[in-house]
Amino acid sequence: MEIDAGRQQKARAYARVRRRLSFVNMGIAAVGLLLVFVLGLDKWLRNVIQGIAFLIWQPVHGWSPLQILLYFLLAVLAYQLITMPIVYYSGYVLPHRYGMSTQSVRGWARDFLKGFVLSLVLEAAAVTLIYGLLAFQPLTWWIWVAVVMLFFSVIMANLAPVLIFPLFYKFTPLPEGELTRRLLTLMQRAHTRVRGVYTMQMSNKTTAANAALMGLGNTRRVVLGDTMLDRYTVDEIEVVLAHELGHHVHRDIWKLIVSQAVLTLGGLYIANLLLHGVVAQGFYISLTDAATLPVFFLLMGVFGLVVMPISNGYSRLIEYQADEYALQSTGKVEQFKSAMTRLANQNLSEIEPSPIVEFLFYSHPSIGKRLRHADEFAQRRDYTFNASASAPS
Ligand SMILES: [Zn+2]
């Protein structure tokens, strides 16, 4: 198995276009928010909404949840409409041009809509929670929001494999056979268990391959894309399964949830300081003024940018450890390397991205690094083996 030079060239071009598109997206958001603040659109929209009689309901003095919800919906819809051409181009046109998508435009639109509605509902709930707590607990709201979000993400991690992901993908249990036997052996050796192995039908959407550990508690499972099953050897898939099992053994889903919660708490604390500041300066009527929503959007955008390299760095560490686990538990260095090579060729992954790009955007170590990790593991193992073989008994 060799890295395909032609595919690598294509991978670099593909990554470059996608990066540029995300910069354009960021630029639109930044300019849009600037215009909102400079032109006073934030207050203009609040005044328009305040004029609508049936939205005036106030469970607590100063907090009008319906006004805030409508404000939120209109702002999100406006942003979505403006960025729709880019969303369509980067989600549908570009992957087709690079041979990465197998989806019809109708299928793509259906997935997009499902995702959009789902996140809109969750975000609307979060906005209501945040402003409700701002009304009741103006000083400690940020702690409560972080606590509720932590609980919610634990519940979601548990429910997502049975409630959310099936909205987008079809899952079928992997039939009893060589692969399930190998995973069972790996699990027995590690004295651990996941609830099952499933194949995920991805081939009707993408040509890329993927595998993952999903779920918490009674829903934890290993998932293999069907785009991997037909093209990889049993040994290669065993190494991939071992990597996912490594995530389970290391309790990585918990680690990610907790680390995310800590970052969120920090972000909310800063939001708290800023919000009190702008209200004290008289920019807004109160903490629960609907016109403060764009301030939240701005904060979330900046927060996302600052946190991205931190959570990606942590994720790369966790992925490195799962690779190490896969190498140790199977000992199959060559198969690990051929699986990685196949992945790079199939998924149009740059094997050697520039260090700054990897630092900022990569949730996994680059394939080049993962291949070198395998070599370094083999050297380490041979060294230990030779050392113990030559030691006097
Ligand atoms: Zn992983």
Coordinates of N, CA and C and ligand atoms in Angstrom, one line a residue, residues 243-244 247 319 322 364, ligand 1:
H243 N -8.3 0.7 17.7 CA -8.1 2.1 18.0 C -9.4 2.6 18.7
E244 N -10.6 2.2 18.2 CA -11.8 2.7 18.8 C -12.0 2.1 20.2
H247 N -10.2 4.2 22.6 CA -11.0 5.3 23.1 C -11.9 4.9 24.3
E319 N -6.2 11.0 20.4 CA -6.0 10.1 19.2 C -4.7 9.4 19.2
A322 N -4.9 6.6 21.5 CA -5.7 5.5 20.9 C -4.9 4.7 19.9
H364 N -7.2 15.1 14.5 CA -6.4 13.9 14.6 C -4.9 14.3 14.2
Ligands
ZN1 ZN -10.0 8.0 17.2

